[in-house]
Amino acid sequence: MNDLFNSFMKGPDEKGRFGDFGGRFVSETLMPLILELEEQYEHAKTDETFWAEMDFLWKHYVGRPSPLYFAERLTDHLGGAKVYMKRDELNHTGAHKINNVLGQIILARRMGKTRIIAETGAGQHGVATATVCAKFGLQCVVYMGAHDVERQAPNVFRMKLLGAEVVPVTSGRGTLKDAMNDALRDWVTNVRDTFYCIGTVAGPHPYPAMVRDFQQIIGKEAKAQMQEAEGRLPDTIIAAIGGGSNAMGLFYPFLDDKSVRIIGVEAGGKGVDEKMEHCASLTGGRPGVLHGNRTYLLQDDDGQILEGHSISAGLDYPGIGPEHSWLHDIGRAEYVSITDKEALEAFQLCCKTEGIIPALEPSHALGHVMKIAPELPKDHIICMNMCGRGDKDIFTVARHLGVDMGGLV
Amino acid sequence: MTRIDAKFADLKAQGKKAFVAYVMAGDPDFDTSLEVVKGLPGAGVDVIELGLPFTDPMADGPAIQLAGQRALEAGMTLDRTLEMAREFRKGDNTTPIVMMGYYNPIYSRGVDLFLEQAKEAGIDGLIIVDLPPEEDDELCIPAQKAGLNFIRLATPTTDDKRLPKVLQNTSGFVYYVSITGITGAAQAQATDVAPEVARIKAKTELPVIVGFGVRTPEIAQNIASVADGCVVGSAIVAELASGKPVSEVLAFVKSLADGAHRA
């Protein structure tokens, strides 16, 4: 039974806060826009026709529900807990990102917006946004760090095929954080016709709550599917975290199920130490204010934001969604980190044992599964979120493994 | 009464418009930047906006982004920015200094400690771009209590319904952002700005100063003529970035100030 008085599912409050985290730290120009968005979202949330449209498109366009899959050979290989994968990599466009994009674009259409902007890191959110914009005939502009444009070339071409304009961002170090800065600069300039489709559970209120609400379809399905497969709740749920939208989507419906252990896996890069070559905001950062919300951030002693490092462009972000910061501080979820090297090992193991090429992002979650599963009893059930497929990452992986793709044939 | 309040009372008595100049503290290095700041009052600047460098200036265009990067690369910090104000105050105890920037470096320092240090350094007011009225408890109210002005931005998207909320805890002056956009982008148009300034002045006694998109003496004059004054930032920062000597940068500032003062 859920205890409604002590529920972990009530946030955010009317100021957009999860405890001390979240909020609306934006310039005055944007403030009326996010208030309007909040009002429209609150209205849509309780509108049956809105959800009917979502359900229809989730089923017929995205391909939901995504399967819950028992990874039998991986389980045997690890020799401990039963490992299930929530197969969101099978969605149209190859990742969980489209769950949220559909919701925001349907909302944008209801608000009469004709131009959609988005930021992207790995390119998955950009591809999802370009896809849904193509479907509805909307103008789409995607901001992408110049460094990411280079390391995620297939997704850049995909977005262009879909009719989107991709703007390489050269400010800062040219990664996701800088793309978000430039998207905000675009929005502040084009306030009348433009809708900013944020790809993760971060940004000013109402984005963290809204994106979570659109992504929680992952956790809702997983819960029902696990009931069908095993007749009970999983013991542990695990997901990778950059901004944290796939994780929040899986975690949220389980927050009040106290028996379920919740683990978020941050990108440990080259190791979480004083050299700060990682993107582990919770394990290696401290609270600050960036991109409209208060949350844990990688920053120096003077409050300047640091550039993280991860092999995965999708996790290369110095912040994290505010609800994760709150769940971390109150101890409802645990947050750990996995290094580039460990993620690469998990990537290869998944390919060989399951015939699934995972994206580098969920490879971090798998990396932690590999660490804990062998020590857990055989009746312990783990559900990890396979939030994206790895087709986009094979070039990066080849480079890190020292493989010359031209020399393979 | 802060130095800002005193300056505007003085300008009003003289029937003069205010000219506000923005420079990024520590751009391109501490000594050059200090030399520029010290020269501003002599070039006709009534109020100095001192930029606090930040890695992620979301409301700023390329000129000010790059200025911040240059300053940070040259070792600028919050402490050094306060040090710059302190150095300036040794020779000038009347020209107001408004610190302009983003919240995180201040939050990182701790609000109470920051306010104490800013006040002691001779800072008179704050413009913190990412703190709208909805977040007044964070810094705005503590700053007013500490005797610093908290200057709010009003924008073209601030409608009549919202305007009272924006004006409520504002002091010193109101900064009207002439365009929807980032600093140094589109050009401000006096015909667009005039009715907006009138709309704000109908609701407040505070001076209304217009910034964003003011980059030549002519625009400065046009915009100042329909408001209580104007701000120039990116154009000054760009002059400095082009490698011109401080004397030439200050001559450019003087031409802008003369433009505004002709209004």
mmCIF file of C-alpha atoms in Angstrom, chain A residues 15 17 20 22-33 35 39 171-172 177-178 180-182 184-186 188-192 286-292 294 297 299-306, chain B residues 52-61 65 69 72 76-79 103-109 129-135 137-138 152-159 161-162 166 177 179-182:
data_model
loop_
_atom_site.group_PDB
_atom_site.id
_atom_site.type_symbol
_atom_site.label_atom_id
_atom_site.label_comp_id
_atom_site.label_asym_id
_atom_site.label_seq_id
_atom_site.Cartn_x
_atom_site.Cartn_y
_atom_site.Cartn_z
ATOM 1 C CA LYS A 15 7.409 27.062 -6.931
ATOM 2 C CA ARG A 17 10.843 22.852 -6.191
ATOM 3 C CA ASP A 20 15.487 22.859 -2.280
ATOM 4 C CA GLY A 22 14.483 23.001 -9.139
ATOM 5 C CA GLY A 23 12.881 26.440 -9.380
ATOM 6 C CA ARG A 24 12.651 29.007 -12.164
ATOM 7 C CA PHE A 25 16.026 30.701 -12.571
ATOM 8 C CA VAL A 26 15.500 32.338 -15.955
ATOM 9 C CA SER A 27 15.662 35.843 -17.368
ATOM 10 C CA GLU A 28 12.563 38.019 -17.257
ATOM 11 C CA THR A 29 12.055 37.679 -21.029
ATOM 12 C CA LEU A 30 11.493 33.939 -20.631
ATOM 13 C CA MET A 31 9.499 34.086 -17.408
ATOM 14 C CA PRO A 32 6.096 34.825 -19.019
ATOM 15 C CA LEU A 33 6.763 32.015 -21.515
ATOM 16 C CA LEU A 35 4.404 30.507 -16.883
ATOM 17 C CA GLU A 39 -0.598 26.770 -17.405
ATOM 18 C CA SER A 171 30.921 28.467 -27.550
ATOM 19 C CA GLY A 172 32.455 26.853 -24.456
ATOM 20 C CA LYS A 177 25.751 22.407 -21.930
ATOM 21 C CA ASP A 178 26.769 24.904 -24.597
ATOM 22 C CA MET A 180 21.515 24.340 -24.163
ATOM 23 C CA ASN A 181 22.885 27.878 -23.684
ATOM 24 C CA ASP A 182 22.421 28.594 -27.381
ATOM 25 C CA LEU A 184 17.986 29.404 -24.576
ATOM 26 C CA ARG A 185 19.484 32.347 -26.511
ATOM 27 C CA ASP A 186 17.355 31.399 -29.508
ATOM 28 C CA VAL A 188 14.772 34.515 -25.739
ATOM 29 C CA THR A 189 15.059 35.973 -29.256
ATOM 30 C CA ASN A 190 12.090 34.180 -30.867
ATOM 31 C CA VAL A 191 9.558 34.330 -28.071
ATOM 32 C CA ARG A 192 6.364 34.570 -30.078
ATOM 33 C CA ARG A 286 27.767 20.318 -5.376
ATOM 34 C CA PRO A 287 24.512 22.318 -5.565
ATOM 35 C CA GLY A 288 24.390 25.367 -7.814
ATOM 36 C CA VAL A 289 22.159 27.174 -10.303
ATOM 37 C CA LEU A 290 22.364 26.630 -14.069
ATOM 38 C CA HIS A 291 19.925 26.397 -16.985
ATOM 39 C CA GLY A 292 16.951 27.509 -14.942
ATOM 40 C CA ARG A 294 19.091 24.541 -8.751
ATOM 41 C CA LEU A 297 26.605 20.738 -10.726
ATOM 42 C CA GLN A 299 31.769 23.555 -10.736
ATOM 43 C CA ASP A 300 34.950 25.070 -9.382
ATOM 44 C CA ASP A 301 35.361 26.830 -6.024
ATOM 45 C CA ASP A 302 34.279 30.124 -7.601
ATOM 46 C CA GLY A 303 30.978 28.808 -8.978
ATOM 47 C CA GLN A 304 32.197 28.575 -12.566
ATOM 48 C CA ILE A 305 30.769 25.576 -14.407
ATOM 49 C CA LEU A 306 33.224 22.862 -15.375
ATOM 50 C CA LEU B 52 30.960 39.451 -13.199
ATOM 51 C CA PRO B 53 32.371 36.793 -15.544
ATOM 52 C CA PHE B 54 30.482 33.516 -15.808
ATOM 53 C CA THR B 55 31.117 30.435 -17.911
ATOM 54 C CA ASP B 56 27.495 30.177 -19.097
ATOM 55 C CA PRO B 57 26.075 33.643 -19.818
ATOM 56 C CA MET B 58 22.732 32.531 -21.259
ATOM 57 C CA ALA B 59 21.346 36.019 -21.922
ATOM 58 C CA ASP B 60 24.456 37.353 -23.630
ATOM 59 C CA GLY B 61 25.546 37.491 -27.246
ATOM 60 C CA GLN B 65 30.409 35.711 -23.941
ATOM 61 C CA GLN B 69 35.930 33.830 -21.399
ATOM 62 C CA LEU B 72 38.190 33.882 -16.796
ATOM 63 C CA MET B 76 39.322 36.662 -13.005
ATOM 64 C CA THR B 77 37.275 35.542 -10.010
ATOM 65 C CA LEU B 78 34.531 36.945 -7.796
ATOM 66 C CA ASP B 79 37.184 38.078 -5.299
ATOM 67 C CA TYR B 103 23.515 33.872 -9.816
ATOM 68 C CA ASN B 104 25.744 30.818 -9.494
ATOM 69 C CA PRO B 105 29.038 32.502 -8.521
ATOM 70 C CA ILE B 106 27.128 34.428 -5.827
ATOM 71 C CA TYR B 107 25.198 31.367 -4.640
ATOM 72 C CA SER B 108 28.472 29.462 -4.538
ATOM 73 C CA ARG B 109 30.021 32.145 -2.311
ATOM 74 C CA VAL B 129 19.880 38.127 -14.992
ATOM 75 C CA ASP B 130 18.635 34.698 -13.930
ATOM 76 C CA LEU B 131 16.737 35.817 -10.822
ATOM 77 C CA PRO B 132 13.170 36.762 -11.802
ATOM 78 C CA PRO B 133 10.668 38.025 -9.159
ATOM 79 C CA GLU B 134 9.569 34.420 -8.572
ATOM 80 C CA GLU B 135 12.972 33.837 -6.925
ATOM 81 C CA ASP B 137 13.774 35.219 -1.604
ATOM 82 C CA GLU B 138 17.125 34.053 -2.965
ATOM 83 C CA ARG B 152 15.236 44.349 -12.232
ATOM 84 C CA LEU B 153 14.945 43.841 -15.945
ATOM 85 C CA ALA B 154 11.604 44.549 -17.595
ATOM 86 C CA THR B 155 11.242 43.181 -21.119
ATOM 87 C CA PRO B 156 8.893 43.322 -24.102
ATOM 88 C CA THR B 157 7.300 40.122 -22.775
ATOM 89 C CA THR B 158 6.526 41.716 -19.397
ATOM 90 C CA ASP B 159 2.830 42.455 -19.922
ATOM 91 C CA LYS B 161 -0.528 41.923 -15.687
ATOM 92 C CA ARG B 162 3.032 40.980 -14.778
ATOM 93 C CA VAL B 166 8.464 42.988 -11.666
ATOM 94 C CA VAL B 177 15.426 45.478 -22.240
ATOM 95 C CA ILE B 179 14.385 43.811 -27.610
ATOM 96 C CA THR B 180 13.510 40.160 -27.161
ATOM 97 C CA GLY B 181 16.942 38.665 -27.547
ATOM 98 C CA ILE B 182 20.471 38.576 -26.294
#
